[in-house]
mmCIF file of C-alpha atoms in Angstrom:
data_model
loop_
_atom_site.group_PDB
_atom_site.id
_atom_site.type_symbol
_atom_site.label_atom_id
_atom_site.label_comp_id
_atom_site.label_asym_id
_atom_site.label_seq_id
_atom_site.Cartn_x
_atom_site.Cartn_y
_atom_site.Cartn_z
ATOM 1 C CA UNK A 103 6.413 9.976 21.595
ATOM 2 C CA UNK A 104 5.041 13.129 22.203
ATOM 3 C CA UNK A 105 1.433 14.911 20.894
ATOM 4 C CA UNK A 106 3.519 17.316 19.145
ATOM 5 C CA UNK A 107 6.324 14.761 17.936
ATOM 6 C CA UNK A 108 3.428 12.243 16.451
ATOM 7 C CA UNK A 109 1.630 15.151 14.964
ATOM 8 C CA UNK A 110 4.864 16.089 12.885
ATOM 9 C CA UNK A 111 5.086 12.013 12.197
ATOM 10 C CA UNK A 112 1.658 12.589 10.456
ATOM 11 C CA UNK A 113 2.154 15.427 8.234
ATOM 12 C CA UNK A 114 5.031 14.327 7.072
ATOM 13 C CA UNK A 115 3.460 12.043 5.264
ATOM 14 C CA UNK A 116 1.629 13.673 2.879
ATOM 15 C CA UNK A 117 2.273 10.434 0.533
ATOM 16 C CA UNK A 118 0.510 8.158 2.583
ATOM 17 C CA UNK A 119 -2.964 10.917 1.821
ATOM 18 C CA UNK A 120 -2.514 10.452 -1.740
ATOM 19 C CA UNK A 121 -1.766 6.784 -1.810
ATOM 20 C CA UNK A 122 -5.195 6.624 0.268
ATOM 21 C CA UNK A 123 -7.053 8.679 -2.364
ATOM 22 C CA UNK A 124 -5.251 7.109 -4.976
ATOM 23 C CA UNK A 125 -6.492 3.520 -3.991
ATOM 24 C CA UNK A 126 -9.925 4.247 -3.011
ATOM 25 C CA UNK A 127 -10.426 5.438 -6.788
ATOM 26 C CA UNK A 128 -8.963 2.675 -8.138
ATOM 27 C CA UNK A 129 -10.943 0.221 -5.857
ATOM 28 C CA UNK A 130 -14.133 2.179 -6.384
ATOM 29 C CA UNK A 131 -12.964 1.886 -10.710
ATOM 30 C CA UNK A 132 -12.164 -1.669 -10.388
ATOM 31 C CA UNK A 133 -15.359 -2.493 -7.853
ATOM 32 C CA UNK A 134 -17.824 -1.126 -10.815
ATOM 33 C CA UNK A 135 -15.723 -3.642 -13.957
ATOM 34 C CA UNK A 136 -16.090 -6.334 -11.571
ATOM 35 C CA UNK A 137 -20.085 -5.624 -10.838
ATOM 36 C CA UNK A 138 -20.349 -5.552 -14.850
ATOM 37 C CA UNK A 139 -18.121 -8.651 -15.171
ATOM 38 C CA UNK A 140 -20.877 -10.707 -12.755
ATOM 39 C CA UNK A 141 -24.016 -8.622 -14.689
ATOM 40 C CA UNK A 142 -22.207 -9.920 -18.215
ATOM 41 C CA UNK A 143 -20.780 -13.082 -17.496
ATOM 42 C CA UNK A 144 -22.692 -15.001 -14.695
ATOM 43 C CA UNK A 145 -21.468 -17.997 -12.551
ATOM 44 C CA UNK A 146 -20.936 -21.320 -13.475
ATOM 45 C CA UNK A 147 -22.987 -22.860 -10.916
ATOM 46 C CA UNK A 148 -21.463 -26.808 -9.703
ATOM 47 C CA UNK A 149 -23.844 -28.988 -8.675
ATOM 48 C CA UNK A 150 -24.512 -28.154 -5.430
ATOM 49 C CA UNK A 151 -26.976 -25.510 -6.907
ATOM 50 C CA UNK A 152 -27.992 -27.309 -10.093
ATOM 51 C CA UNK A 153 -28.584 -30.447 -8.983
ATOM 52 C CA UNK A 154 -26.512 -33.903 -10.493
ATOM 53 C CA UNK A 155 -25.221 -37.279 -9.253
ATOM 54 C CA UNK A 156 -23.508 -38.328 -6.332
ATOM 55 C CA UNK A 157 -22.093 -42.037 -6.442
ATOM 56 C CA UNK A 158 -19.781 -43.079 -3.848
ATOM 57 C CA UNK A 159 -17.543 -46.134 -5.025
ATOM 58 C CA UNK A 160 -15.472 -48.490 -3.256
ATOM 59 C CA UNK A 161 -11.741 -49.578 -5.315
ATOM 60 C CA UNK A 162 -8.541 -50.863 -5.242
ATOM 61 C CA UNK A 163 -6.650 -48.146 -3.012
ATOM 62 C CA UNK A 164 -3.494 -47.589 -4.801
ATOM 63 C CA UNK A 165 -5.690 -45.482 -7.281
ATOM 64 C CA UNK A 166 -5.565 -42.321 -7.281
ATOM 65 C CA UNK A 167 -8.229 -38.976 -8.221
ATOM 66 C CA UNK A 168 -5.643 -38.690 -11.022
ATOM 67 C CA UNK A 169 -6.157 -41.503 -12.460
ATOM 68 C CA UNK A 170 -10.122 -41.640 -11.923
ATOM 69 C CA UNK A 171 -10.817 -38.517 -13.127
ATOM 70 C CA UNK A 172 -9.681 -38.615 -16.972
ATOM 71 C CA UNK A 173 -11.580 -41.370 -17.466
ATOM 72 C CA UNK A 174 -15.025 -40.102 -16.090
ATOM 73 C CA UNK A 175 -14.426 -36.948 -17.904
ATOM 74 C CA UNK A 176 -14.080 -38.452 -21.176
ATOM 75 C CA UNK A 177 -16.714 -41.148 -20.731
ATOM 76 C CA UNK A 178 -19.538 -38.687 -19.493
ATOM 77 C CA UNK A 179 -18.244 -35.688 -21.571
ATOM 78 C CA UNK A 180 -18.354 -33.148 -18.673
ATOM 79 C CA UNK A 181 -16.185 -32.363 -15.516
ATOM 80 C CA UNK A 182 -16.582 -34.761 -13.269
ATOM 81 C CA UNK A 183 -15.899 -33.979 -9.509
ATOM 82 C CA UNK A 184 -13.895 -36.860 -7.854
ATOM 83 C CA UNK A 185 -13.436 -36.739 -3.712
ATOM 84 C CA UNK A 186 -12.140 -38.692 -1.661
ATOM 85 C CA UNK A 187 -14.462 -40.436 1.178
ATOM 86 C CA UNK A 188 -13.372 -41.450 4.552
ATOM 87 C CA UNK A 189 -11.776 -44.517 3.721
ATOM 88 C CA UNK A 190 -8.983 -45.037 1.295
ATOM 89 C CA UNK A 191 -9.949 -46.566 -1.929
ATOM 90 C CA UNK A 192 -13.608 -45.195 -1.260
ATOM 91 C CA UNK A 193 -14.261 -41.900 -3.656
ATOM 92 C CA UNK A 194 -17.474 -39.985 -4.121
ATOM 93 C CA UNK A 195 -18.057 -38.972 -7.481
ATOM 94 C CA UNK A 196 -20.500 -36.221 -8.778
ATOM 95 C CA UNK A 197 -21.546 -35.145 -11.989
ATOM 96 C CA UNK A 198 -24.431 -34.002 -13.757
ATOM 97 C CA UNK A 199 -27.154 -36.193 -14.681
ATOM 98 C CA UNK A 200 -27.702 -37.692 -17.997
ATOM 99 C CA UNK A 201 -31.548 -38.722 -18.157
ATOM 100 C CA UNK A 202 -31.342 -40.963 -21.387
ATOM 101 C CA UNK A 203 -30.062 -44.693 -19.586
ATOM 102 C CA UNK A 204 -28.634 -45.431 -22.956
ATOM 103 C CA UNK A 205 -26.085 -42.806 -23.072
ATOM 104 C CA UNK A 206 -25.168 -43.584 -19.233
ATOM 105 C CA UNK A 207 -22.512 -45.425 -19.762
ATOM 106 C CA UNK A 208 -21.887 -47.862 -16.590
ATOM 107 C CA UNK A 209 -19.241 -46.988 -14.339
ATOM 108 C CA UNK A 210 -17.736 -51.021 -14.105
ATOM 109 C CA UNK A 211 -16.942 -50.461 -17.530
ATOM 110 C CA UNK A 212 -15.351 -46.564 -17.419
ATOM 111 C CA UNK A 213 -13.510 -48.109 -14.965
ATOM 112 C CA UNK A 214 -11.920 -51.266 -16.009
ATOM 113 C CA UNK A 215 -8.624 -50.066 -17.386
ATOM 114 C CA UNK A 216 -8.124 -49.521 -13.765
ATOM 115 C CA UNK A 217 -9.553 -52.033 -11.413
ATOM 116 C CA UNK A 218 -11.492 -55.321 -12.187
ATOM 117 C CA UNK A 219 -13.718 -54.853 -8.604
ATOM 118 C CA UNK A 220 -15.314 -51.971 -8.119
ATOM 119 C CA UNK A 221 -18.267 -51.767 -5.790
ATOM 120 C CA UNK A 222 -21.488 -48.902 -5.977
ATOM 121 C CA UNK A 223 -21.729 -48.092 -2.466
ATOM 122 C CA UNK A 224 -24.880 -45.761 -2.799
ATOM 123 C CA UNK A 225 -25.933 -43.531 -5.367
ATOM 124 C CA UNK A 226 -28.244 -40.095 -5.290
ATOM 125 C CA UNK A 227 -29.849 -37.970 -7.611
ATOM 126 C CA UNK A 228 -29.476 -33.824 -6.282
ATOM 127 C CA UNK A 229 -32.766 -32.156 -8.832
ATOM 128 C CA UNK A 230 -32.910 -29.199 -9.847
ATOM 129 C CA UNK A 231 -35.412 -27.765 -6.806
ATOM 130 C CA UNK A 232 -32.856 -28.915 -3.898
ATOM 131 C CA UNK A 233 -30.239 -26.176 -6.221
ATOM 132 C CA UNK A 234 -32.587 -23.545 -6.120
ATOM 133 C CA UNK A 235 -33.660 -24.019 -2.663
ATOM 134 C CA UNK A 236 -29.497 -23.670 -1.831
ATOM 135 C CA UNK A 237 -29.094 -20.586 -3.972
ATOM 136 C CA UNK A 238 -31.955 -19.048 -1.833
ATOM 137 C CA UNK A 239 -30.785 -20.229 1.412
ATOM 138 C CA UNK A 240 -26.862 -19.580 0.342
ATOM 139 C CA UNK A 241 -28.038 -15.670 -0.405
ATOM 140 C CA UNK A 242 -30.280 -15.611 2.802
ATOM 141 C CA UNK A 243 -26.915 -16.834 4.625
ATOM 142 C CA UNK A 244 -24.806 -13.920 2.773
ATOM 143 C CA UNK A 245 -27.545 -10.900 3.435
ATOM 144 C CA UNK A 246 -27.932 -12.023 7.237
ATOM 145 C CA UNK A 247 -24.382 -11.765 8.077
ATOM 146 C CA UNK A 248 -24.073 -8.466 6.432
ATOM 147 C CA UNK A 249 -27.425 -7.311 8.330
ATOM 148 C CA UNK A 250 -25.917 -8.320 11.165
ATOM 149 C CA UNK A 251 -22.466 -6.657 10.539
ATOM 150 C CA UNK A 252 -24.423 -3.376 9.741
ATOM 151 C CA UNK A 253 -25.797 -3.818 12.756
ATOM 152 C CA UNK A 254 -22.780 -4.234 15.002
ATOM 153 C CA UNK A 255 -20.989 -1.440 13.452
ATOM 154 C CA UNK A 256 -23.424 0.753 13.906
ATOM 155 C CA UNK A 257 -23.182 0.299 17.440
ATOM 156 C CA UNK A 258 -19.887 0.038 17.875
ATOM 157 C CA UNK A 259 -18.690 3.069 15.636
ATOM 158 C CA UNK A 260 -20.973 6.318 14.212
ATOM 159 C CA UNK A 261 -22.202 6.017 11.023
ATOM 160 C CA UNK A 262 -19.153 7.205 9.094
ATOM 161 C CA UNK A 263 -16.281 4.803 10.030
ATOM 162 C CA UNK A 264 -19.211 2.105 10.180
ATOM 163 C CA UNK A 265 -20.110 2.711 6.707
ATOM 164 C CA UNK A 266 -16.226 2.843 5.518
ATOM 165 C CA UNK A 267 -16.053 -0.613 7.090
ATOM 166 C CA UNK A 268 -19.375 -1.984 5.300
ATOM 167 C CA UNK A 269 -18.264 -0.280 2.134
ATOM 168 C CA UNK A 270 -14.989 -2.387 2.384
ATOM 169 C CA UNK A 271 -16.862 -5.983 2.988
ATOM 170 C CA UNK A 272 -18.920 -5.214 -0.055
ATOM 171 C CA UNK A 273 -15.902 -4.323 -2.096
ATOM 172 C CA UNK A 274 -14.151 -7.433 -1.333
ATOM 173 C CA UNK A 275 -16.968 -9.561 -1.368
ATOM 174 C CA UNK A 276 -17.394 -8.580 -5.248
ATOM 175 C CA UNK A 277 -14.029 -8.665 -6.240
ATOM 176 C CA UNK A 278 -13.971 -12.284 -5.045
ATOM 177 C CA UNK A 279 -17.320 -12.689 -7.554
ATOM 178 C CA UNK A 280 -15.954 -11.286 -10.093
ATOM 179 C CA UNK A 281 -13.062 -13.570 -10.184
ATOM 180 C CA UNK A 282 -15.161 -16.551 -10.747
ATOM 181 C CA UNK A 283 -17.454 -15.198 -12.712
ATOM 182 C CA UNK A 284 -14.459 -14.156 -15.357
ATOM 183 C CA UNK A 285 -12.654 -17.407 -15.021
ATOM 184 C CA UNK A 286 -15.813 -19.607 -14.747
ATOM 185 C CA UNK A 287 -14.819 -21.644 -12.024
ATOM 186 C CA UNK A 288 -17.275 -23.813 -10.326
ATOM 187 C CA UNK A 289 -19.301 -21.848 -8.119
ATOM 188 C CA UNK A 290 -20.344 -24.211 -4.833
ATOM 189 C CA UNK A 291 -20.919 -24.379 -1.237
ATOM 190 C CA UNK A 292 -17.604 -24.655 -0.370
ATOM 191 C CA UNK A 293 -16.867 -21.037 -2.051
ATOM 192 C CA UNK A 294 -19.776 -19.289 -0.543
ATOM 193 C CA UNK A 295 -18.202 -20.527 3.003
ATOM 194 C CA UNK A 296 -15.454 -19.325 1.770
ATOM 195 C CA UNK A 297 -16.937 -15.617 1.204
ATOM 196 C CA UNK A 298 -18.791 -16.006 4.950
ATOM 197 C CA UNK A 299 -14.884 -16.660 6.223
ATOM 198 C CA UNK A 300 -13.755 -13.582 4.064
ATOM 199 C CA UNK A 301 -16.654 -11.125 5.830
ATOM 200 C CA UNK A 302 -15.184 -12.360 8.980
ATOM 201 C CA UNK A 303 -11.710 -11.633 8.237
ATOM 202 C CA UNK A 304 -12.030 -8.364 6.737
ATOM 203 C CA UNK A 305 -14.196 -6.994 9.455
ATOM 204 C CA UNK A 306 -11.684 -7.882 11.668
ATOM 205 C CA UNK A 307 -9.086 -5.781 9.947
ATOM 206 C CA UNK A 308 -11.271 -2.719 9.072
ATOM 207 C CA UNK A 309 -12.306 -2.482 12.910
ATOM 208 C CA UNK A 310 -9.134 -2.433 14.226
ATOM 209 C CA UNK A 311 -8.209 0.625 11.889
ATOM 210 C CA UNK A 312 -11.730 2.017 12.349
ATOM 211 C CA UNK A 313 -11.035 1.782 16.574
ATOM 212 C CA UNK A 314 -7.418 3.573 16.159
ATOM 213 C CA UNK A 315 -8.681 6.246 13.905
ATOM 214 C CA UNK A 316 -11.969 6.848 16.557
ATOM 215 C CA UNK A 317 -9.043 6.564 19.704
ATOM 216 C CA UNK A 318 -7.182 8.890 18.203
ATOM 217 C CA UNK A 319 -10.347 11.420 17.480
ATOM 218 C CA UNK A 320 -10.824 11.929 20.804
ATOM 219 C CA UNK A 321 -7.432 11.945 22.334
ATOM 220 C CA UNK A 322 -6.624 14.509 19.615
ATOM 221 C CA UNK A 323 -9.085 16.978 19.033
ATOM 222 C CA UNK A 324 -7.326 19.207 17.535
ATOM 223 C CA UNK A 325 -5.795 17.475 14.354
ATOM 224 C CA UNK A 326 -7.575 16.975 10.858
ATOM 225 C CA UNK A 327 -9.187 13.993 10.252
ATOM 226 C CA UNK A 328 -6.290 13.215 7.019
ATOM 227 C CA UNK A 329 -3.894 13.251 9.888
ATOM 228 C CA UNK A 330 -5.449 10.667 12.125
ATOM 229 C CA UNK A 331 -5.867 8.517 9.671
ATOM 230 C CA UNK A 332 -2.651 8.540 8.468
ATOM 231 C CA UNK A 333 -1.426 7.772 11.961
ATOM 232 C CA UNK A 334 -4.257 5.406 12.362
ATOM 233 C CA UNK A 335 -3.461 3.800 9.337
ATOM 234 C CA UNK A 336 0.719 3.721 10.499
ATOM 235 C CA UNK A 337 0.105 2.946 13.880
ATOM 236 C CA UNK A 338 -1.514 -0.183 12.915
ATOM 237 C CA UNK A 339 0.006 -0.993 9.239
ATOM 238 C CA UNK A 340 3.498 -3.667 10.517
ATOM 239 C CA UNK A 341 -0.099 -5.429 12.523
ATOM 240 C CA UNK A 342 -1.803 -5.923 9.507
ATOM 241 C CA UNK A 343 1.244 -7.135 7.113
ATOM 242 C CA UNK A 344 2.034 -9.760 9.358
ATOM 243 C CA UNK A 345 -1.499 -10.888 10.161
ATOM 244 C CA UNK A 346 -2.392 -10.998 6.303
ATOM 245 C CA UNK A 347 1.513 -12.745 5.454
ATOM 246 C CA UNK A 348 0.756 -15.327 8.103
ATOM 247 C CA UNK A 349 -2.757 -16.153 6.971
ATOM 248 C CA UNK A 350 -1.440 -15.914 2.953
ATOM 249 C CA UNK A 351 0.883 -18.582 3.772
ATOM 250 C CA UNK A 352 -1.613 -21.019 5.483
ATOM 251 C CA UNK A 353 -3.773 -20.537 2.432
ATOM 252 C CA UNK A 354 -0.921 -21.127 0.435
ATOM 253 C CA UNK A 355 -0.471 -24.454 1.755
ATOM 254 C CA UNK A 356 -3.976 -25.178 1.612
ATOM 255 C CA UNK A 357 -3.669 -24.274 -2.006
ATOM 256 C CA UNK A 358 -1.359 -26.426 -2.524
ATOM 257 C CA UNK A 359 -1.772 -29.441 -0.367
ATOM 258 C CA UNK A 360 -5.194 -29.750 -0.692
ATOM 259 C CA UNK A 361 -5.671 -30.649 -3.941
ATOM 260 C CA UNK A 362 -8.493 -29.696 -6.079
ATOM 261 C CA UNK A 363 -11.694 -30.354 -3.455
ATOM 262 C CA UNK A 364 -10.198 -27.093 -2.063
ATOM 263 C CA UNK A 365 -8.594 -25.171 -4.892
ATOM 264 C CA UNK A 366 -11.793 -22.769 -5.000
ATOM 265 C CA UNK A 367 -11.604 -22.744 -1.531
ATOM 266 C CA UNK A 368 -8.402 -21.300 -1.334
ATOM 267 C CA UNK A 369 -8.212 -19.522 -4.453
ATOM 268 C CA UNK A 370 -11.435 -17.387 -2.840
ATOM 269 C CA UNK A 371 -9.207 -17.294 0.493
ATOM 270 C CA UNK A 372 -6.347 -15.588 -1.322
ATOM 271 C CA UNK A 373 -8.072 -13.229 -3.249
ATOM 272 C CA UNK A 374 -10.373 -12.046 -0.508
ATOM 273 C CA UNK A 375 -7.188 -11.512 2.177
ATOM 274 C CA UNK A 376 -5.377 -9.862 -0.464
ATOM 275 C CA UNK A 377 -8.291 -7.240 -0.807
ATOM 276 C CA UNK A 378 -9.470 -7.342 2.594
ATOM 277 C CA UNK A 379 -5.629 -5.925 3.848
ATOM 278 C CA UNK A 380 -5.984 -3.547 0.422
ATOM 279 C CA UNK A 381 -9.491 -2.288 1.468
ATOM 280 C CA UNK A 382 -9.290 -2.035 5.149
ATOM 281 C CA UNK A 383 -6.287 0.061 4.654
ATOM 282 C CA UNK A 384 -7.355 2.784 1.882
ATOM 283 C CA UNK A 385 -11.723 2.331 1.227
ATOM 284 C CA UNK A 386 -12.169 1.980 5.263
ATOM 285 C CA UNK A 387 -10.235 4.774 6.650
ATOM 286 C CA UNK A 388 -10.609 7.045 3.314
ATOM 287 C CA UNK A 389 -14.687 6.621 2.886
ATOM 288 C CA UNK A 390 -15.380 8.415 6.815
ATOM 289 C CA UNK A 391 -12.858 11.337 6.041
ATOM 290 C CA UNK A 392 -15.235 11.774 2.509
ATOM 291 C CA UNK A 393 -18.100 11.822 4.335
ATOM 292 C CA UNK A 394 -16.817 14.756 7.104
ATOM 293 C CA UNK A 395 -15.615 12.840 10.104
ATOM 294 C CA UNK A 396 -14.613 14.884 12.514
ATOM 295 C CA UNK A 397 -13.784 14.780 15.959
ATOM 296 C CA UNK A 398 -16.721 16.616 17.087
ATOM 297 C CA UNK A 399 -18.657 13.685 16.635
ATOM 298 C CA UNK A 400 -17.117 12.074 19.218
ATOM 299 C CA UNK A 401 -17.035 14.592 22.019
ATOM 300 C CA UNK A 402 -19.842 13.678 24.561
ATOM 301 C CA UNK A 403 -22.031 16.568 25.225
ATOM 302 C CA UNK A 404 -22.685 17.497 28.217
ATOM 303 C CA UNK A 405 -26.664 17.110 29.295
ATOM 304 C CA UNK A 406 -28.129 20.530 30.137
ATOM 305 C CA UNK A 407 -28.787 21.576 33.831
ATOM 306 C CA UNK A 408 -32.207 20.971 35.353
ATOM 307 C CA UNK A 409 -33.712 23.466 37.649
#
């Protein structure tokens, strides 16, 4: 296809520009509910960050989590966390502590209905300090890796497209908080690796668009900015669909294979590909095009003559 013949391509999609606009409002609307949702609502921090107890137990293997776990629940009045160890019949247990020994009631005994033997294999108490000190180091982890985004991008692009692809972590970054902090799911390690994974993703998607829309800059000159985007955004749109569809899918049957030691896990998965593809696509090609991106910026100057 010709300069001419992809140049007519672009402008004659004029819908494409307004479904750009159109989404980066929306995203920008729905990115400040979601900041007040976290402000109003908090997390519901699991044990990992609060501290609790961690028994691993050793029973008959035809049990099952299902059949464990309504029984802790209702003798310890709380949700109790029930995972399964390395061997079968051997299941670690966690669930916050309950300092008064008489109301502890003894796991042989929660148990019985189930299985006459049942063996303690170890049990640990997580306090209150070790939860802090993984909050701190959980939201150390979380500002280095954006640091060190900001940095790469930075290099790699100028400032505008880099800051359209920041803009587009952060946004799905807090939609993904938001989510648990409105349905109060258990906030825990295993969903803050799961927001680490969802940087990593989404970077991956906005700098492909972000390299497209800077190729075509400086290949073509003489076009607007709204019309290398849209062919940025075209050029590279069937790529992304069947990235994100493949990677929905595996996440799908994580979802549902896993069970619930992964639910969070792959309910963060979904939601962050989901608005990593949305964000990639409208916040980090519309944000540079805001912000004046031209194709001057990319034209290397040449260095003046020395006598």
């Amino acid at each position: 296809m010709t300069n001419n013949q992809q140049r007519k391509s672009a402008s004659k999609l004029p819908y494409l520009t307004q479904w750009r606009y159109a989404s980066s409002i929306i995203s920008i609307v729905l990115m400040l509910l979601s900041l007040t949702v976290i402000g109003v609502k908090g997390f519901n921090w699991g044990l990992d960050f609060t501290g609790g107890v961690v028994t691993e137990i050793q029973i008959d293997q035809r049990i099952t989590a299902s059949e464990i776990e309504p029984l802790m629940t209702a003798a310890y009045q709380q949700d109790v966390s029930v995972i399964s160890a390395s061997e079968p019949g051997r299941w670690v247990l966690r669930y916050a502590d309950i300092p008064d020994e008489n109301q502890r009631p003894e796991l042989q005994q929660v148990l019985a209905p189930l299985a006459s033997e049942l063996t303690v294999l170890n049990s640990s108490i997580v306090g209150p300090q070790v939860g802090q000190e993984l909050i701190e180091q959980g939201s150390l982890a979380l500002l280095v890796a954006m640091l060190c985004i900001m940095g790469y991008l930075s290099y790699r692009f100028e400032w505008r497209l880099a800051s359209g692809a920041l803009f587009a972590l952060v946004h799905d970054v807090v939609f993904v908080l938001a989510f648990f902090a409105l349905s109060q799911m258990e906030f825990n390690l295993t969903i803050l690796a799961a927001i680490l994974a969802i940087l990593g993703y989404s970077l991956n998607d906005s700098i492909i668009i972000a390299d497209r829309i800077r190729e075509q800059l400086i290949a073509k000159p003489q076009w607007g900015t709204s019309e290398i985007n849209n062919l940025a955004v075209g050029s590279t749109f069937s790529r992304t669909m069947v990235t994100s569809g493949t990677t929905l899918l595996t996440v799908v049957a994580l979802w549902v294979m896993g069970g619930a030691p992964l639910e969070g896990f792959s309910i963060a998965m979904f939601i962050g590909i989901l608005t990593g593809t949305w964000s990639s696509i409208s916040v980090g090609a519309t944000l540079p095009e805001f912000l004046g991106l031209k194709a001057e910026h990319y034209i290397v100057k040449p260095l003046p003559d020395t006598p």
